[in-house]
Amino acid sequence: MSEIEISKIRNFCIIAHIDHGKSTLADRIIEKTGLLTSREMLAQVLDNMDIERERGITIKSQSVRIIYHAKDGEEYILNLIDTPGHVDFNYEVSRSLAACDGAVLVVDAAQGIEAQTLGNVYLALDHDLEILPVINKIDLPSADPDRVASEIEDVIGLDCEDAPRISAKTGLNVDQVLEAIVEKLPAPSGDSSAPLSALIFDSLYDPYRGVIVFCRLFDGTLKKGMKVRMMATGTTAEVVEVGYFGPGQFIPCDSLEAGMVGYFTAFLKNVKDTRVGDTVTDAQRPCDQALPGYKDPLPMVYCGVYPADSARYQDLRDALEKLQLNDASLQFEPETSAALGFGFRCGFLGLLHLEVVQERLEREYNLDLVTTAPGVIYKVHKTDGTCFDLTNPSNLPDPSEIEYMEEPVVAAEIMVTTEYIGPIMQLCQERRGIYKETEYIESGRALLRYDMPLNEVIYDFFDALKSRSRGYASFDYELKEYTRSSLCKLDILVNREQVDALSFIVFEGSAYERGRKMCEKLKEEIPRQLFEIPIQAAVNGRIIARETVRALRKDVLAKCYGGDITRKKKLLEKQKEGKKRMRQVGSVEIPQKAFMSVLKLDEQ
Amino acid sequence: MEKRELGIYVHIPFCARKCAYCDFLSFPAGKNVQQDYFYALQKEIASFVPSGDYEAVSVYFGGGTPSLPDPGQIAWTLDVIRETFAVRKDAEITIECNPGTLDRHRLETYKRAGFNRLSIGLQSADNTLLETLGRIHTFETFRREYRQAREAGFDNISIDLMYGLPNQTLSSWKDTLEKITELDPEHVSAYSLIVEEGTPFWDRYHEDDEEKRRGGRPLFLPDEETEGQMLELLKSSLLDIGICRYEISSYAKPGYESRHNTGYWLKREYAGFGLGASGQIRDFRYRNPSRLEGYLNHAQPDGYVEEKTFLSGEDEISETMILGLRMIRGVDLQRFEERFHVRAEDLFKDVIDRFRKAGLLEITDHHLHLTDRGLDVSNLVMCEFL
């Protein structure tokens, strides 16, 4: 595979709203080009993270090179660069897009355009990608491809006359997509003899080879033995192996040239050295400037993560370190809590990222975790003129030392059918949203734009949105700015002792309401114990709400004879197991899940 | 060689009607099924091969309602036990009876066969409550049959009672206790109602889930306060006629404590026969199949056992603690040390210290036992010994 004409290469990605069939189409394309049988597909291509498959989302991007024999008799190299499918990973998405020249836009023939469809299209347009619309799921009884085609034309302004109408599930008309990719998406441009300029769009840690860096070459040639430099981090390394992506495997080759997509290894120990978005260049003959758009990964959401069994602190540290090898956006530093002992304050891109990391720690590293309520990063401006980022509520200084505080605000877009506009606007208002505008997409559908504090978004906003729109609303957001806000720390006292891990920062106007709900929730979560337990919410030492867990009167197995011993023992074992999942705070046992209570305050 | 003491349990799964709270293995059945059952049961007993020199110190026919089927079959089954095992002359031999099924003929047959103790499931003297529970009898029926039992010569009778029942009031409970003490039984078992899964009560109780989530109990059960008063009333009423609490739910005149049940709490070995019956012989606890067809079709030696669990030394220790703590007297610490060559006070030092401090455990006379408050919340204590 030495002589590849640049004009025969297509670098593209597939973009879609969640559940519109992005991954299915990707699988079908790979299958159509004859690389794998469908059984191998299941075993190899999709065999990544359980969590991804269970939730139907892509977290880690996958890339694959496909050889396609087009109808014009020529052989084409198609590089499919898969992108993560969630708003938490928008930056990763933007880097993947930057590696492409075109994008296949998949729209569900029944649902039409959704919030993420638009978000992704805007991102793709930002990167000057040629967009190829595809209408999927035409086999559904509720499919209305004509309506969706005109919606795409009206709202996005893409010509849909020739848009393939397919069923990725059954494989119907998928060959039309492949032909359109060859015909309509542009070939890359670039000069293989120019100084090396390659964009890192992903990386993967391999215990044997070190970091495997995924990159797209814009100019120059990448060869084994070459000394390369990452322009943002300054890391230099000698290239050990270069290659391209076979389905489910890495295939080494001699060199990668301008316009191509592939990988290299260089015995790099940590993905931190190979930041997504960074530019790889020749250390001896560097390019003039780095490719645009590099950003340091910035966590947006923080929470405390503690081992349920304090003896496993070191295991948790090891697990976090291993995850970080593969996930540069995960940040953590040690912290201690009076209630929870030794643990880590971890930073995540968003709530989904948090959940994914938490689940991976529990499943892949077999850890039992206690996590505290997630919070955003607040900027605390002190009276002495200094300012710092607050990621742990316990570090909030005394109110007398605080001049003012700022909180992050996001620009949110909510796509909703008009019958639910009322309830959704009410929800946004409850969450301190500032109404911006309503854009009518077509009759019956509208796009609402709000500026909303991020801390209102991370508390089950998505669930509330779904429940108030019967699942019809879709949602996208991006960080907009920090704005000044009246915030305070809500403390929780259990049996008159403050439990640090239960404190959280809250908008002053919501403190009373949240404090009351928090006490109610904790009353449900904390089992009755030998004595009465008051649960109180306080702001600045002033009690604003109280509930009481009554003392346990009776907990006894009335009967136990020969036939029941095994069963009764199991009941007691279960009870003991339940106790293990509790945290001793002072004289009170608090169940681990109570520390997440603040997240569920809107549940009825 | 010293003889090993053994308890023998025989399960009779038949009953006239399933009660609303009952999660035991029992059901109504026709005469032919009963016939087949006794055939299989007697065969199972006869084929038992003792793995040592055992001596039965108690035999217990439980159910279901053992007083429902043909008393001749019951008597015959007891004969088969005597042929298979060395049953001690002074062994306690109990049959569980339910009011509404007893008569002179049955009682006399049991007596002649060698039963020397009756355990009668009265549950309540309040006829409205009896109906709620799904019982087939009234208090008057019970009283008549109780008197017949006395006439037939039974001088060791236990009465089963339940409290904390739906709509039960303190005064109704008081009335029941007055009527019972008048009859002067030797033994009383009194259970606070536990709503078990798979019973009609469970379904009714959980209809009111919302209420439960708010921390309250559904309205139709007496509140904890009342239930606590019921227990106090029970203890004092029985004490008036010389009956003392000797286990969480068991009360007896001195010397009339159920030897069979005490065997379970002291971890004596026991053999179980019949549908779903459990036994523990040496290090193994086993359970027979609980599906009737399965049981009837496996009428061959060893073919009955559905589940067999090995009990490790740790299991023996924890069971000694949790079962022993059920008794008011508690765990005999000297016996514990002799048996396990370790002091329970050392092995469980932290737990014992903590609960003594909390006023739930005490050590009296080389026995570790629960206090009154400890008995109310015994699960809390017991699970720490697992």
mmCIF file with all atom_site columns, N, CA and C in Angstrom, chain A residues 523-524 528 530 550-567 569 572-573 575-576 579, chain B residues 23 191-192 194 215 224-225 227 248-249 261 264-265 270 285 319 326 360 373 375-380 383-384 386:
data_model
loop_
_atom_site.group_PDB
_atom_site.id
_atom_site.type_symbol
_atom_site.label_atom_id
_atom_site.label_alt_id
_atom_site.label_comp_id
_atom_site.label_asym_id
_atom_site.label_entity_id
_atom_site.label_seq_id
_atom_site.pdbx_PDB_ins_code
_atom_site.Cartn_x
_atom_site.Cartn_y
_atom_site.Cartn_z
_atom_site.occupancy
_atom_site.B_iso_or_equiv
_atom_site.pdbx_formal_charge
_atom_site.auth_seq_id
_atom_site.auth_comp_id
_atom_site.auth_asym_id
_atom_site.auth_atom_id
_atom_site.pdbx_PDB_model_num
ATOM 1   N N  . LYS A 1 523 ? -33.893 11.841  55.316 1.00 0.00 ? 523 LYS A N  1
ATOM 2   C CA . LYS A 1 523 ? -34.738 11.115  56.262 1.00 0.00 ? 523 LYS A CA 1
ATOM 3   C C  . LYS A 1 523 ? -35.152 9.768   55.664 1.00 0.00 ? 523 LYS A C  1
ATOM 4   N N  . GLU A 1 524 ? -35.397 9.779   54.364 1.00 0.00 ? 524 GLU A N  1
ATOM 5   C CA . GLU A 1 524 ? -35.733 8.516   53.703 1.00 0.00 ? 524 GLU A CA 1
ATOM 6   C C  . GLU A 1 524 ? -34.535 7.586   53.613 1.00 0.00 ? 524 GLU A C  1
ATOM 7   N N  . ARG A 1 528 ? -33.484 3.920   60.421 1.00 0.00 ? 528 ARG A N  1
ATOM 8   C CA . ARG A 1 528 ? -33.666 4.222   61.847 1.00 0.00 ? 528 ARG A CA 1
ATOM 9   C C  . ARG A 1 528 ? -32.602 3.505   62.659 1.00 0.00 ? 528 ARG A C  1
ATOM 10  N N  . LEU A 1 530 ? -30.656 3.258   66.859 1.00 0.00 ? 530 LEU A N  1
ATOM 11  C CA . LEU A 1 530 ? -31.102 3.044   68.231 1.00 0.00 ? 530 LEU A CA 1
ATOM 12  C C  . LEU A 1 530 ? -31.632 4.307   68.906 1.00 0.00 ? 530 LEU A C  1
ATOM 13  N N  . ARG A 1 550 ? -36.822 8.813   63.438 1.00 0.00 ? 550 ARG A N  1
ATOM 14  C CA . ARG A 1 550 ? -37.217 8.293   64.739 1.00 0.00 ? 550 ARG A CA 1
ATOM 15  C C  . ARG A 1 550 ? -36.347 7.105   65.148 1.00 0.00 ? 550 ARG A C  1
ATOM 16  N N  . ALA A 1 551 ? -36.292 6.865   66.445 1.00 0.00 ? 551 ALA A N  1
ATOM 17  C CA . ALA A 1 551 ? -35.478 5.755   66.949 1.00 0.00 ? 551 ALA A CA 1
ATOM 18  C C  . ALA A 1 551 ? -36.089 4.429   66.524 1.00 0.00 ? 551 ALA A C  1
ATOM 19  N N  . LEU A 1 552 ? -35.229 3.464   66.310 1.00 0.00 ? 552 LEU A N  1
ATOM 20  C CA . LEU A 1 552 ? -35.672 2.123   65.942 1.00 0.00 ? 552 LEU A CA 1
ATOM 21  C C  . LEU A 1 552 ? -36.308 1.459   67.156 1.00 0.00 ? 552 LEU A C  1
ATOM 22  N N  . ARG A 1 553 ? -37.561 1.034   67.017 1.00 0.00 ? 553 ARG A N  1
ATOM 23  C CA . ARG A 1 553 ? -38.220 0.392   68.149 1.00 0.00 ? 553 ARG A CA 1
ATOM 24  C C  . ARG A 1 553 ? -38.022 -1.111  68.111 1.00 0.00 ? 553 ARG A C  1
ATOM 25  N N  . LYS A 1 554 ? -38.192 -1.663  66.925 1.00 0.00 ? 554 LYS A N  1
ATOM 26  C CA . LYS A 1 554 ? -38.240 -3.119  66.849 1.00 0.00 ? 554 LYS A CA 1
ATOM 27  C C  . LYS A 1 554 ? -37.529 -3.597  65.604 1.00 0.00 ? 554 LYS A C  1
ATOM 28  N N  . ASP A 1 555 ? -36.657 -4.556  65.758 1.00 0.00 ? 555 ASP A N  1
ATOM 29  C CA . ASP A 1 555 ? -35.999 -5.181  64.618 1.00 0.00 ? 555 ASP A CA 1
ATOM 30  C C  . ASP A 1 555 ? -35.667 -6.597  65.054 1.00 0.00 ? 555 ASP A C  1
ATOM 31  N N  . VAL A 1 556 ? -36.597 -7.480  64.812 1.00 0.00 ? 556 VAL A N  1
ATOM 32  C CA . VAL A 1 556 ? -36.451 -8.818  65.390 1.00 0.00 ? 556 VAL A CA 1
ATOM 33  C C  . VAL A 1 556 ? -37.093 -9.851  64.475 1.00 0.00 ? 556 VAL A C  1
ATOM 34  N N  . LEU A 1 557 ? -36.486 -11.017 64.414 1.00 0.00 ? 557 LEU A N  1
ATOM 35  C CA . LEU A 1 557 ? -37.077 -12.125 63.676 1.00 0.00 ? 557 LEU A CA 1
ATOM 36  C C  . LEU A 1 557 ? -37.890 -12.932 64.673 1.00 0.00 ? 557 LEU A C  1
ATOM 37  N N  . ALA A 1 558 ? -39.225 -12.917 64.501 1.00 0.00 ? 558 ALA A N  1
ATOM 38  C CA . ALA A 1 558 ? -40.081 -13.538 65.506 1.00 0.00 ? 558 ALA A CA 1
ATOM 39  C C  . ALA A 1 558 ? -39.797 -15.030 65.643 1.00 0.00 ? 558 ALA A C  1
ATOM 40  N N  . LYS A 1 559 ? -39.648 -15.710 64.492 1.00 0.00 ? 559 LYS A N  1
ATOM 41  C CA . LYS A 1 559 ? -39.489 -17.163 64.578 1.00 0.00 ? 559 LYS A CA 1
ATOM 42  C C  . LYS A 1 559 ? -38.165 -17.595 63.998 1.00 0.00 ? 559 LYS A C  1
ATOM 43  N N  . CYS A 1 560 ? -37.595 -18.631 64.573 1.00 0.00 ? 560 CYS A N  1
ATOM 44  C CA . CYS A 1 560 ? -36.457 -19.272 63.939 1.00 0.00 ? 560 CYS A CA 1
ATOM 45  C C  . CYS A 1 560 ? -36.349 -20.695 64.427 1.00 0.00 ? 560 CYS A C  1
ATOM 46  N N  . TYR A 1 561 ? -36.792 -21.609 63.596 1.00 0.00 ? 561 TYR A N  1
ATOM 47  C CA . TYR A 1 561 ? -36.698 -23.026 63.931 1.00 0.00 ? 561 TYR A CA 1
ATOM 48  C C  . TYR A 1 561 ? -35.819 -23.727 62.911 1.00 0.00 ? 561 TYR A C  1
ATOM 49  N N  . GLY A 1 562 ? -35.754 -25.048 63.012 1.00 0.00 ? 562 GLY A N  1
ATOM 50  C CA . GLY A 1 562 ? -34.820 -25.834 62.191 1.00 0.00 ? 562 GLY A CA 1
ATOM 51  C C  . GLY A 1 562 ? -34.894 -25.537 60.711 1.00 0.00 ? 562 GLY A C  1
ATOM 52  N N  . GLY A 1 563 ? -36.133 -25.383 60.213 1.00 0.00 ? 563 GLY A N  1
ATOM 53  C CA . GLY A 1 563 ? -36.292 -25.195 58.772 1.00 0.00 ? 563 GLY A CA 1
ATOM 54  C C  . GLY A 1 563 ? -35.902 -23.812 58.291 1.00 0.00 ? 563 GLY A C  1
ATOM 55  N N  . ASP A 1 564 ? -35.862 -22.840 59.217 1.00 0.00 ? 564 ASP A N  1
ATOM 56  C CA . ASP A 1 564 ? -35.598 -21.465 58.754 1.00 0.00 ? 564 ASP A CA 1
ATOM 57  C C  . ASP A 1 564 ? -34.182 -20.999 58.969 1.00 0.00 ? 564 ASP A C  1
ATOM 58  N N  . ILE A 1 565 ? -33.353 -21.802 59.617 1.00 0.00 ? 565 ILE A N  1
ATOM 59  C CA . ILE A 1 565 ? -32.052 -21.258 60.026 1.00 0.00 ? 565 ILE A CA 1
ATOM 60  C C  . ILE A 1 565 ? -31.306 -20.654 58.837 1.00 0.00 ? 565 ILE A C  1
ATOM 61  N N  . THR A 1 566 ? -31.275 -21.394 57.726 1.00 0.00 ? 566 THR A N  1
ATOM 62  C CA . THR A 1 566 ? -30.529 -20.910 56.565 1.00 0.00 ? 566 THR A CA 1
ATOM 63  C C  . THR A 1 566 ? -31.092 -19.587 56.069 1.00 0.00 ? 566 THR A C  1
ATOM 64  N N  . ARG A 1 567 ? -32.424 -19.537 55.972 1.00 0.00 ? 567 ARG A N  1
ATOM 65  C CA . ARG A 1 567 ? -33.062 -18.334 55.438 1.00 0.00 ? 567 ARG A CA 1
ATOM 66  C C  . ARG A 1 567 ? -32.886 -17.143 56.387 1.00 0.00 ? 567 ARG A C  1
ATOM 67  N N  . LYS A 1 569 ? -30.569 -16.731 58.547 1.00 0.00 ? 569 LYS A N  1
ATOM 68  C CA . LYS A 1 569 ? -29.171 -16.317 58.531 1.00 0.00 ? 569 LYS A CA 1
ATOM 69  C C  . LYS A 1 569 ? -28.912 -15.406 57.323 1.00 0.00 ? 569 LYS A C  1
ATOM 70  N N  . LEU A 1 572 ? -30.064 -11.957 58.014 1.00 0.00 ? 572 LEU A N  1
ATOM 71  C CA . LEU A 1 572 ? -29.123 -11.226 58.857 1.00 0.00 ? 572 LEU A CA 1
ATOM 72  C C  . LEU A 1 572 ? -27.871 -10.839 58.072 1.00 0.00 ? 572 LEU A C  1
ATOM 73  N N  . GLU A 1 573 ? -27.449 -11.753 57.195 1.00 0.00 ? 573 GLU A N  1
ATOM 74  C CA . GLU A 1 573 ? -26.271 -11.448 56.370 1.00 0.00 ? 573 GLU A CA 1
ATOM 75  C C  . GLU A 1 573 ? -26.539 -10.246 55.476 1.00 0.00 ? 573 GLU A C  1
ATOM 76  N N  . GLN A 1 575 ? -28.598 -7.879  56.101 1.00 0.00 ? 575 GLN A N  1
ATOM 77  C CA . GLN A 1 575 ? -28.593 -6.702  56.966 1.00 0.00 ? 575 GLN A CA 1
ATOM 78  C C  . GLN A 1 575 ? -27.162 -6.249  57.246 1.00 0.00 ? 575 GLN A C  1
ATOM 79  N N  . LYS A 1 576 ? -26.292 -7.231  57.446 1.00 0.00 ? 576 LYS A N  1
ATOM 80  C CA . LYS A 1 576 ? -24.903 -6.891  57.731 1.00 0.00 ? 576 LYS A CA 1
ATOM 81  C C  . LYS A 1 576 ? -24.256 -6.272  56.491 1.00 0.00 ? 576 LYS A C  1
ATOM 82  N N  . LYS A 1 579 ? -25.106 -2.818  56.247 1.00 0.00 ? 579 LYS A N  1
ATOM 83  C CA . LYS A 1 579 ? -24.336 -1.987  57.181 1.00 0.00 ? 579 LYS A CA 1
ATOM 84  C C  . LYS A 1 579 ? -22.981 -1.640  56.609 1.00 0.00 ? 579 LYS A C  1
ATOM 85  N N  . ASP B 2 23  ? -46.498 -18.261 55.156 1.00 0.00 ? 23  ASP B N  1
ATOM 86  C CA . ASP B 2 23  ? -45.541 -18.504 54.074 1.00 0.00 ? 23  ASP B CA 1
ATOM 87  C C  . ASP B 2 23  ? -44.894 -19.872 54.258 1.00 0.00 ? 23  ASP B C  1
ATOM 88  N N  . TYR B 2 191 ? -46.082 -14.638 68.520 1.00 0.00 ? 191 TYR B N  1
ATOM 89  C CA . TYR B 2 191 ? -45.318 -13.975 67.471 1.00 0.00 ? 191 TYR B CA 1
ATOM 90  C C  . TYR B 2 191 ? -45.955 -12.663 67.123 1.00 0.00 ? 191 TYR B C  1
ATOM 91  N N  . SER B 2 192 ? -45.120 -11.638 66.973 1.00 0.00 ? 192 SER B N  1
ATOM 92  C CA . SER B 2 192 ? -45.672 -10.427 66.374 1.00 0.00 ? 192 SER B CA 1
ATOM 93  C C  . SER B 2 192 ? -45.709 -10.705 64.879 1.00 0.00 ? 192 SER B C  1
ATOM 94  N N  . ILE B 2 194 ? -45.279 -10.968 61.171 1.00 0.00 ? 194 ILE B N  1
ATOM 95  C CA . ILE B 2 194 ? -44.304 -10.545 60.163 1.00 0.00 ? 194 ILE B CA 1
ATOM 96  C C  . ILE B 2 194 ? -44.963 -10.763 58.816 1.00 0.00 ? 194 ILE B C  1
ATOM 97  N N  . GLY B 2 215 ? -42.036 6.694   55.773 1.00 0.00 ? 215 GLY B N  1
ATOM 98  C CA . GLY B 2 215 ? -41.500 6.295   57.071 1.00 0.00 ? 215 GLY B CA 1
ATOM 99  C C  . GLY B 2 215 ? -42.541 5.725   58.007 1.00 0.00 ? 215 GLY B C  1
ATOM 100 N N  . GLU B 2 224 ? -45.959 0.967   66.348 1.00 0.00 ? 224 GLU B N  1
ATOM 101 C CA . GLU B 2 224 ? -44.912 0.342   67.160 1.00 0.00 ? 224 GLU B CA 1
ATOM 102 C C  . GLU B 2 224 ? -45.179 0.499   68.648 1.00 0.00 ? 224 GLU B C  1
ATOM 103 N N  . GLU B 2 225 ? -45.698 1.687   68.982 1.00 0.00 ? 225 GLU B N  1
ATOM 104 C CA . GLU B 2 225 ? -45.994 1.989   70.377 1.00 0.00 ? 225 GLU B CA 1
ATOM 105 C C  . GLU B 2 225 ? -46.943 0.928   70.930 1.00 0.00 ? 225 GLU B C  1
ATOM 106 N N  . GLU B 2 227 ? -47.667 -1.957  69.645 1.00 0.00 ? 227 GLU B N  1
ATOM 107 C CA . GLU B 2 227 ? -47.091 -3.289  69.610 1.00 0.00 ? 227 GLU B CA 1
ATOM 108 C C  . GLU B 2 227 ? -46.185 -3.525  70.816 1.00 0.00 ? 227 GLU B C  1
ATOM 109 N N  . ILE B 2 248 ? -37.151 -15.451 72.347 1.00 0.00 ? 248 ILE B N  1
ATOM 110 C CA . ILE B 2 248 ? -37.772 -14.250 71.805 1.00 0.00 ? 248 ILE B CA 1
ATOM 111 C C  . ILE B 2 248 ? -39.293 -14.363 71.718 1.00 0.00 ? 248 ILE B C  1
ATOM 112 N N  . SER B 2 249 ? -39.797 -15.499 71.244 1.00 0.00 ? 249 SER B N  1
ATOM 113 C CA . SER B 2 249 ? -41.243 -15.643 71.086 1.00 0.00 ? 249 SER B CA 1
ATOM 114 C C  . SER B 2 249 ? -41.827 -16.797 71.901 1.00 0.00 ? 249 SER B C  1
ATOM 115 N N  . ASN B 2 261 ? -37.592 -27.402 70.181 1.00 0.00 ? 261 ASN B N  1
ATOM 116 C CA . ASN B 2 261 ? -37.147 -26.100 69.679 1.00 0.00 ? 261 ASN B CA 1
ATOM 117 C C  . ASN B 2 261 ? -35.850 -25.650 70.344 1.00 0.00 ? 261 ASN B C  1
ATOM 118 N N  . TYR B 2 264 ? -32.852 -26.641 68.538 1.00 0.00 ? 264 TYR B N  1
ATOM 119 C CA . TYR B 2 264 ? -32.377 -25.803 67.418 1.00 0.00 ? 264 TYR B CA 1
ATOM 120 C C  . TYR B 2 264 ? -31.489 -24.676 67.929 1.00 0.00 ? 264 TYR B C  1
ATOM 121 N N  . TRP B 2 265 ? -31.916 -24.069 69.028 1.00 0.00 ? 265 TRP B N  1
ATOM 122 C CA . TRP B 2 265 ? -31.192 -22.887 69.528 1.00 0.00 ? 265 TRP B CA 1
ATOM 123 C C  . TRP B 2 265 ? -29.869 -23.260 70.172 1.00 0.00 ? 265 TRP B C  1
ATOM 124 N N  . TYR B 2 270 ? -30.300 -32.446 64.192 1.00 0.00 ? 270 TYR B N  1
ATOM 125 C CA . TYR B 2 270 ? -31.680 -32.853 63.949 1.00 0.00 ? 270 TYR B CA 1
ATOM 126 C C  . TYR B 2 270 ? -31.843 -33.446 62.565 1.00 0.00 ? 270 TYR B C  1
ATOM 127 N N  . ARG B 2 285 ? -25.984 -29.366 56.660 1.00 0.00 ? 285 ARG B N  1
ATOM 128 C CA . ARG B 2 285 ? -27.398 -29.055 56.739 1.00 0.00 ? 285 ARG B CA 1
ATOM 129 C C  . ARG B 2 285 ? -27.992 -29.390 55.375 1.00 0.00 ? 285 ARG B C  1
ATOM 130 N N  . GLU B 2 319 ? -23.601 -19.427 64.112 1.00 0.00 ? 319 GLU B N  1
ATOM 131 C CA . GLU B 2 319 ? -24.943 -19.943 64.412 1.00 0.00 ? 319 GLU B CA 1
ATOM 132 C C  . GLU B 2 319 ? -25.133 -20.162 65.908 1.00 0.00 ? 319 GLU B C  1
ATOM 133 N N  . ARG B 2 326 ? -31.078 -15.969 70.872 1.00 0.00 ? 326 ARG B N  1
ATOM 134 C CA . ARG B 2 326 ? -32.550 -15.948 70.858 1.00 0.00 ? 326 ARG B CA 1
ATOM 135 C C  . ARG B 2 326 ? -33.102 -16.306 72.227 1.00 0.00 ? 326 ARG B C  1
ATOM 136 N N  . LEU B 2 360 ? -27.504 -3.267  75.123 1.00 0.00 ? 360 LEU B N  1
ATOM 137 C CA . LEU B 2 360 ? -28.250 -4.306  74.406 1.00 0.00 ? 360 LEU B CA 1
ATOM 138 C C  . LEU B 2 360 ? -27.822 -5.705  74.806 1.00 0.00 ? 360 LEU B C  1
ATOM 139 N N  . ARG B 2 373 ? -34.248 -4.429  75.948 1.00 0.00 ? 373 ARG B N  1
ATOM 140 C CA . ARG B 2 373 ? -34.143 -3.555  74.778 1.00 0.00 ? 373 ARG B CA 1
ATOM 141 C C  . ARG B 2 373 ? -33.441 -4.308  73.639 1.00 0.00 ? 373 ARG B C  1
ATOM 142 N N  . LEU B 2 375 ? -33.529 -7.449  73.049 1.00 0.00 ? 375 LEU B N  1
ATOM 143 C CA . LEU B 2 375 ? -34.438 -8.422  72.438 1.00 0.00 ? 375 LEU B CA 1
ATOM 144 C C  . LEU B 2 375 ? -35.321 -7.758  71.380 1.00 0.00 ? 375 LEU B C  1
ATOM 145 N N  . ASP B 2 376 ? -35.691 -6.498  71.638 1.00 0.00 ? 376 ASP B N  1
ATOM 146 C CA . ASP B 2 376 ? -36.534 -5.783  70.664 1.00 0.00 ? 376 ASP B CA 1
ATOM 147 C C  . ASP B 2 376 ? -35.810 -5.527  69.352 1.00 0.00 ? 376 ASP B C  1
ATOM 148 N N  . VAL B 2 377 ? -34.498 -5.348  69.431 1.00 0.00 ? 377 VAL B N  1
ATOM 149 C CA . VAL B 2 377 ? -33.740 -5.022  68.215 1.00 0.00 ? 377 VAL B CA 1
ATOM 150 C C  . VAL B 2 377 ? -32.655 -6.082  67.982 1.00 0.00 ? 377 VAL B C  1
ATOM 151 N N  . SER B 2 378 ? -33.013 -7.319  68.242 1.00 0.00 ? 378 SER B N  1
ATOM 152 C CA . SER B 2 378 ? -32.003 -8.384  68.247 1.00 0.00 ? 378 SER B CA 1
ATOM 153 C C  . SER B 2 378 ? -31.276 -8.535  66.912 1.00 0.00 ? 378 SER B C  1
ATOM 154 N N  . ASN B 2 379 ? -31.967 -8.249  65.809 1.00 0.00 ? 379 ASN B N  1
ATOM 155 C CA . ASN B 2 379 ? -31.289 -8.410  64.506 1.00 0.00 ? 379 ASN B CA 1
ATOM 156 C C  . ASN B 2 379 ? -30.035 -7.559  64.415 1.00 0.00 ? 379 ASN B C  1
ATOM 157 N N  . LEU B 2 380 ? -30.159 -6.352  64.960 1.00 0.00 ? 380 LEU B N  1
ATOM 158 C CA . LEU B 2 380 ? -29.064 -5.396  64.948 1.00 0.00 ? 380 LEU B CA 1
ATOM 159 C C  . LEU B 2 380 ? -27.821 -5.994  65.609 1.00 0.00 ? 380 LEU B C  1
ATOM 160 N N  . CYS B 2 383 ? -26.592 -9.674  63.698 1.00 0.00 ? 383 CYS B N  1
ATOM 161 C CA . CYS B 2 383 ? -25.875 -9.654  62.417 1.00 0.00 ? 383 CYS B CA 1
ATOM 162 C C  . CYS B 2 383 ? -24.397 -9.334  62.612 1.00 0.00 ? 383 CYS B C  1
ATOM 163 N N  . GLU B 2 384 ? -24.041 -8.781  63.758 1.00 0.00 ? 384 GLU B N  1
ATOM 164 C CA . GLU B 2 384 ? -22.628 -8.499  64.000 1.00 0.00 ? 384 GLU B CA 1
ATOM 165 C C  . GLU B 2 384 ? -21.839 -9.751  64.383 1.00 0.00 ? 384 GLU B C  1
ATOM 166 N N  . LEU B 2 386 ? -22.109 -12.488 62.637 1.00 0.00 ? 386 LEU B N  1
ATOM 167 C CA . LEU B 2 386 ? -21.959 -13.300 61.419 1.00 0.00 ? 386 LEU B CA 1
ATOM 168 C C  . LEU B 2 386 ? -20.560 -13.157 60.848 1.00 0.00 ? 386 LEU B C  1
#
